[in-house]
PDB file of C-alpha atoms in Angstrom:
ATOM      1  CA  ALA Y 503       0.230  -0.259  -0.265  1.00 51.00           C
ATOM      2  CA  THR Y 504       1.279   3.343  -0.743  1.00 51.00           C
ATOM      3  CA  ARG Y 505       1.054   6.854   1.339  1.00 51.00           C
ATOM      4  CA  GLY Y 506       1.657   9.928  -0.313  1.00 58.00           C
ATOM      5  CA  LEU Y 507       4.393   9.959  -2.749  1.00 68.00           C
ATOM      6  CA  PHE Y 508       6.530   6.576  -0.761  1.00 64.00           C
ATOM      7  CA  SER Y 509       5.002   3.145   0.157  1.00 71.00           C
ATOM      8  CA  VAL Y 510       4.966   2.334   3.591  1.00 68.00           C
ATOM      9  CA  GLU Y 511       7.715  -0.229   3.357  1.00 72.00           C
ATOM     10  CA  GLU Y 512       9.466   3.067   2.026  1.00 73.00           C
ATOM     11  CA  ALA Y 513       9.183   4.799   4.545  1.00 69.00           C
ATOM     12  CA  GLN Y 514       9.381   2.657   7.033  1.00 65.00           C
ATOM     13  CA  GLU Y 515      13.233   1.826   5.658  1.00 68.00           C
ATOM     14  CA  ARG Y 516      13.445   5.667   5.289  1.00 64.00           C
ATOM     15  CA  ARG Y 517      12.881   5.990   9.125  1.00 63.00           C
ATOM     16  CA  GLY Y 518      15.477   3.774  10.294  1.00 63.00           C
ATOM     17  CA  VAL Y 519      18.120   5.761   8.485  1.00 56.00           C
ATOM     18  CA  PHE Y 520      17.091   8.705  10.125  1.00 55.00           C
ATOM     19  CA  LYS Y 521      16.929   6.892  13.163  1.00 57.00           C
ATOM     20  CA  ALA Y 522      20.585   5.035  12.070  1.00 53.00           C
ATOM     21  CA  ARG Y 523      21.832   9.211  11.765  1.00 53.00           C
ATOM     22  CA  ARG Y 524      19.950  10.793  14.504  1.00 53.00           C
ATOM     23  CA  GLY Y 525      22.921   8.490  17.291  1.00 52.00           C
ATOM     24  CA  LYS Y 526      25.747  10.931  15.036  1.00 53.00           C
ATOM     25  CA  MET Y 527      24.243  14.129  14.670  1.00 51.00           C
ATOM     26  CA  ALA Y 528      26.168  16.493  17.049  1.00 54.00           C
ATOM     27  CA  GLU Y 529      25.011  17.644  19.885  1.00 49.00           C
ATOM     28  CA  GLY Y 530      23.614  21.105  19.339  1.00 50.00           C
ATOM     29  CA  LEU Y 531      21.709  20.365  15.923  1.00 52.00           C
ATOM     30  CA  ARG Y 532      19.553  16.967  18.759  1.00 50.00           C
ATOM     31  CA  ARG Y 533      16.641  18.531  20.408  1.00 50.00           C
ATOM     32  CA  GLY Y 534      16.183  17.733  24.009  1.00 51.00           C
ATOM     33  CA  SER Y 535      20.007  17.349  24.263  1.00 54.00           C
ATOM     34  CA  PRO Y 536      21.967  19.106  26.934  1.00 62.00           C
ATOM     35  CA  GLY Y 537      24.345  20.687  24.370  1.00 63.00           C
ATOM     36  CA  MET Y 538      27.761  21.451  25.187  1.00 63.00           C
ATOM     37  CA  LYS Y 539      27.932  23.987  27.934  1.00 65.00           C
ATOM     38  CA  SER Y 540      31.891  25.645  25.565  1.00 66.00           C
ATOM     39  CA  ILE Y 541      33.405  25.361  22.872  1.00 67.00           C
ATOM     40  CA  LYS Y 542      36.089  24.631  24.709  1.00 68.00           C
ATOM     41  CA  ASP Y 543      34.849  21.620  24.479  1.00 67.00           C
ATOM     42  CA  MET Y 544      34.560  20.941  20.721  1.00 69.00           C
ATOM     43  CA  ALA Y 545      37.209  18.285  19.014  1.00 72.00           C
ATOM     44  CA  MET Y 546      39.904  20.246  17.340  1.00 72.00           C
ATOM     45  CA  ARG Y 547      40.308  20.023  13.977  1.00 73.00           C
ATOM     46  CA  GLN Y 548      42.796  21.843  11.852  1.00 75.00           C
ATOM     47  CA  ASP Y 549      44.107  21.556   8.427  1.00 82.00           C
ATOM     48  CA  GLY Y 550      47.843  21.128   7.658  1.00 83.00           C
ATOM     49  CA  PRO Y 551      49.680  21.358   4.989  1.00 85.00           C
ATOM     50  CA  PRO Y 552      49.812  17.792   2.942  1.00 85.00           C
ATOM     51  CA  PRO Y 553      53.032  15.261   3.171  1.00 86.00           C
ATOM     52  CA  GLY Y 554      56.183  17.475   1.308  1.00 88.00           C
ATOM     53  CA  GLY Y 555      54.574  20.851   2.159  1.00 86.00           C
ATOM     54  CA  PHE Y 556      52.423  22.897  -0.202  1.00 87.00           C
ATOM     55  CA  PRO Y 557      54.090  23.414  -3.962  1.00 88.00           C
ATOM     56  CA  ALA Y 558      55.903  26.518  -4.727  1.00 88.00           C
ATOM     57  CA  ILE Y 559      54.071  29.906  -5.834  1.00 86.00           C
ATOM     58  CA  ARG Y 560      55.835  31.726  -9.257  1.00 83.00           C
ATOM     59  CA  TYR Y 561      55.036  35.132  -8.453  1.00 82.00           C
ATOM     60  CA  GLY Y 562      58.025  36.196 -10.879  1.00 82.00           C
ATOM     61  CA  ARG Y 563      57.253  38.164 -14.197  1.00 81.00           C
ATOM     62  CA  LYS Y 564      58.679  36.179 -16.778  1.00 81.00           C
ATOM     63  CA  ILE Y 565      58.996  38.771 -18.908  1.00 80.00           C
ATOM     64  CA  PRO Y 566      60.591  38.430 -22.628  1.00 80.00           C
ATOM     65  CA  ASN Y 567      63.222  40.720 -23.410  1.00 80.00           C
ATOM     66  CA  SER Y 568      62.405  43.067 -25.836  1.00 83.00           C
ATOM     67  CA  GLY Y 569      64.339  45.515 -27.198  1.00 86.00           C
ATOM     68  CA  PRO Y 570      67.998  46.762 -26.245  1.00 89.00           C
ATOM     69  CA  SER Y 571      69.690  46.929 -22.809  1.00 90.00           C
ATOM     70  CA  GLY Y 572      70.201  50.066 -21.640  1.00 91.00           C
ATOM     71  CA  VAL Y 573      73.605  50.451 -22.007  1.00 95.00           C
ATOM     72  CA  ALA Y 574      72.701  49.856 -25.685  1.00 95.00           C
ATOM     73  CA  ILE Y 575      70.778  53.056 -25.709  1.00 96.00           C
ATOM     74  CA  PHE Y 576      73.285  54.786 -23.975  1.00 97.00           C
ATOM     75  CA  GLY Y 577      75.134  53.548 -26.442  1.00 97.00           C
ATOM     76  CA  ILE Y 578      73.765  54.823 -29.828  1.00 98.00           C
ATOM     77  CA  GLY Y 579      72.456  57.723 -27.520  1.00 98.00           C
ATOM     78  CA  ALA Y 580      76.681  58.728 -27.906  1.00 98.00           C
ATOM     79  CA  ILE Y 581      77.575  57.906 -30.975  1.00 98.00           C
ATOM     80  CA  ILE Y 582      74.437  59.828 -31.835  1.00 98.00           C
ATOM     81  CA  MET Y 583      75.243  62.705 -30.005  1.00 98.00           C
ATOM     82  CA  ALA Y 584      78.642  62.268 -31.149  1.00 98.00           C
ATOM     83  CA  TYR Y 585      78.644  62.118 -35.093  1.00 98.00           C
ATOM     84  CA  GLY Y 586      75.808  65.948 -34.351  1.00 98.00           C
ATOM     85  CA  PHE Y 587      78.387  67.805 -32.800  1.00 98.00           C
ATOM     86  CA  TYR Y 588      81.371  66.585 -35.647  1.00 98.00           C
ATOM     87  CA  LYS Y 589      78.491  68.267 -38.263  1.00 98.00           C
ATOM     88  CA  VAL Y 590      78.256  71.267 -35.569  1.00 98.00           C
ATOM     89  CA  GLY Y 591      81.633  71.846 -36.025  1.00 98.00           C
ATOM     90  CA  GLN Y 592      81.642  70.789 -39.988  1.00 98.00           C
ATOM     91  CA  THR Y 593      79.275  73.744 -40.893  1.00 98.00           C
ATOM     92  CA  ASN Y 594      80.984  76.432 -38.228  1.00 98.00           C
ATOM     93  CA  HIS Y 595      84.293  75.662 -40.481  1.00 97.00           C
ATOM     94  CA  LYS Y 596      82.455  76.303 -43.892  1.00 98.00           C
ATOM     95  CA  ARG Y 597      80.315  79.465 -42.008  1.00 97.00           C
ATOM     96  CA  LYS Y 598      83.484  80.960 -41.072  1.00 97.00           C
ATOM     97  CA  ASP Y 599      84.821  80.445 -44.019  1.00 97.00           C
ATOM     98  CA  TRP Y 600      81.670  82.094 -46.151  1.00 96.00           C
ATOM     99  CA  LYS Y 601      81.690  84.697 -43.682  1.00 95.00           C
ATOM    100  CA  ARG Y 602      85.988  85.539 -44.740  1.00 95.00           C
ATOM    101  CA  GLU Y 603      84.592  85.076 -48.217  1.00 96.00           C
ATOM    102  CA  LYS Y 604      81.975  87.674 -48.270  1.00 93.00           C
ATOM    103  CA  LEU Y 605      83.984  89.940 -46.338  1.00 92.00           C
ATOM    104  CA  ARG Y 606      86.591  89.568 -49.379  1.00 94.00           C
ATOM    105  CA  ALA Y 607      83.810  90.659 -52.075  1.00 93.00           C
ATOM    106  CA  ARG Y 608      82.828  93.608 -49.813  1.00 89.00           C
ATOM    107  CA  MET Y 609      86.138  94.988 -49.098  1.00 91.00           C
ATOM    108  CA  ASP Y 610      87.291  94.104 -53.449  1.00 93.00           C
ATOM    109  CA  ILE Y 611      83.905  96.298 -54.173  1.00 92.00           C
ATOM    110  CA  MET Y 612      84.494  98.535 -51.606  1.00 89.00           C
ATOM    111  CA  PRO Y 613      86.436 101.293 -53.858  1.00 89.00           C
ATOM    112  CA  ILE Y 614      83.471 101.565 -56.578  1.00 91.00           C
ATOM    113  CA  LEU Y 615      80.948 102.063 -53.676  1.00 86.00           C
ATOM    114  CA  GLN Y 616      83.621 104.599 -51.942  1.00 85.00           C
ATOM    115  CA  ALA Y 617      83.554 105.470 -55.515  1.00 88.00           C
ATOM    116  CA  GLU Y 618      79.648 106.738 -56.254  1.00 88.00           C
ATOM    117  CA  GLU Y 619      79.352 107.748 -52.483  1.00 85.00           C
ATOM    118  CA  ASP Y 620      81.671 110.714 -53.606  1.00 86.00           C
ATOM    119  CA  ILE Y 621      80.070 111.249 -56.740  1.00 90.00           C
ATOM    120  CA  ARG Y 622      76.317 111.315 -54.330  1.00 88.00           C
ATOM    121  CA  PHE Y 623      77.829 113.408 -51.664  1.00 87.00           C
ATOM    122  CA  VAL Y 624      79.692 116.312 -53.810  1.00 88.00           C
ATOM    123  CA  GLU Y 625      75.841 116.503 -55.922  1.00 91.00           C
ATOM    124  CA  ALA Y 626      74.078 116.790 -52.549  1.00 88.00           C
ATOM    125  CA  GLN Y 627      76.949 119.307 -51.400  1.00 89.00           C
ATOM    126  CA  LYS Y 628      76.458 121.585 -54.377  1.00 92.00           C
ATOM    127  CA  LYS Y 629      72.605 121.483 -53.527  1.00 93.00           C
ATOM    128  CA  ALA Y 630      72.795 122.540 -50.080  1.00 90.00           C
ATOM    129  CA  TRP Y 631      75.241 124.774 -50.704  1.00 91.00           C
ATOM    130  CA  GLU Y 632      72.746 126.680 -53.444  1.00 93.00           C
ATOM    131  CA  LEU Y 633      69.632 126.538 -50.632  1.00 93.00           C
ATOM    132  CA  GLU Y 634      72.121 128.142 -48.546  1.00 91.00           C
ATOM    133  CA  ALA Y 635      73.063 130.754 -50.381  1.00 91.00           C
ATOM    134  CA  LYS Y 636      68.905 131.417 -51.545  1.00 93.00           C
ATOM    135  CA  ILE Y 637      67.713 131.802 -47.344  1.00 91.00           C
ATOM    136  CA  MET Y 638      71.088 133.500 -46.839  1.00 90.00           C
ATOM    137  CA  LYS Y 639      71.355 135.994 -49.539  1.00 90.00           C
ATOM    138  CA  GLY Y 640      69.890 139.208 -47.412  1.00 89.00           C
ATOM    139  CA  VAL Y 641      72.562 137.823 -45.019  1.00 88.00           C
ATOM    140  CA  PRO Y 642      75.225 140.719 -44.917  1.00 87.00           C
ATOM    141  CA  ASP Y 643      79.134 138.883 -44.459  1.00 86.00           C
ATOM    142  CA  TRP Y 644      77.290 135.076 -45.160  1.00 87.00           C
ATOM    143  CA  LYS Y 645      80.098 133.523 -47.249  1.00 88.00           C
ATOM    144  CA  VAL Y 646      78.426 130.253 -48.734  1.00 89.00           C
ATOM    145  CA  GLY Y 647      80.022 127.030 -47.273  1.00 83.00           C
ATOM    146  CA  GLU Y 648      81.830 128.243 -44.873  1.00 83.00           C
ATOM    147  CA  ARG Y 649      81.177 127.237 -41.713  1.00 77.00           C
ATOM    148  CA  ALA Y 650      79.845 128.372 -38.027  1.00 75.00           C
ATOM    149  CA  TYR Y 651      81.531 126.624 -36.139  1.00 80.00           C
ATOM    150  CA  LYS Y 652      85.893 125.713 -36.050  1.00 80.00           C
ATOM    151  CA  THR Y 653      86.084 122.050 -36.169  1.00 81.00           C
ATOM    152  CA  ARG Y 654      87.151 119.945 -38.398  1.00 81.00           C
ATOM    153  CA  TRP Y 655      85.253 118.305 -41.277  1.00 74.00           C
ATOM    154  CA  MET Y 656      84.554 114.933 -41.709  1.00 74.00           C
ATOM    155  CA  PRO Y 657      83.089 113.266 -45.075  1.00 69.00           C
ATOM    156  CA  PRO Y 658      80.470 110.455 -43.855  1.00 68.00           C
ATOM    157  CA  ASN Y 659      81.475 106.888 -43.448  1.00 67.00           C
ATOM    158  CA  THR Y 660      79.448 105.244 -45.131  1.00 62.00           C
ATOM    159  CA  GLY Y 661      81.601 102.654 -45.931  1.00 59.00           C
ATOM    160  CA  ILE Y 662      82.507 100.871 -42.389  1.00 60.00           C
ATOM    161  CA  ILE Y 663      83.573  96.947 -43.314  1.00 59.00           C
ATOM    162  CA  LYS Y 664      83.332  94.043 -40.551  1.00 59.00           C
ATOM    163  CA  PRO Y 665      81.723  90.929 -40.650  1.00 55.00           C
ATOM    164  CA  SER Y 666      78.246  90.462 -39.984  1.00 54.00           C
TER     165      SER Y 666
END
């Protein structure tokens, strides 16, 4: 005969299993039993390492060596800097030669430029004297071109030769 989900035999069999388990249950889980007075009454069980110990833990990073070392990078940088300093020195020599050539060219054409400037100055001086004569024609004892102050006359210096 079946009552509910299980037959009577199955139910009795199950009750027997529960009764067998009841003796093995912890005291604190059984109703009506006195229970433990303190946690110190409980048997101590502690896990320990397996025999021979735990395997070693690999905590180091294994990064593959990619690229040159620091010494190699430093050496390459030093070589590049040395080459750069060499090129700067060579360019400075060329620049000095170019300046010398420019100065020499200026010195070579200086007489021609000075002659042109002298012609221009003489024409400008004639115009200035004509204007002076026109302005000062009513002043007695005025001599055109004569200076009122006693100083030495120096021609205007337009041909300054200096390296730039």
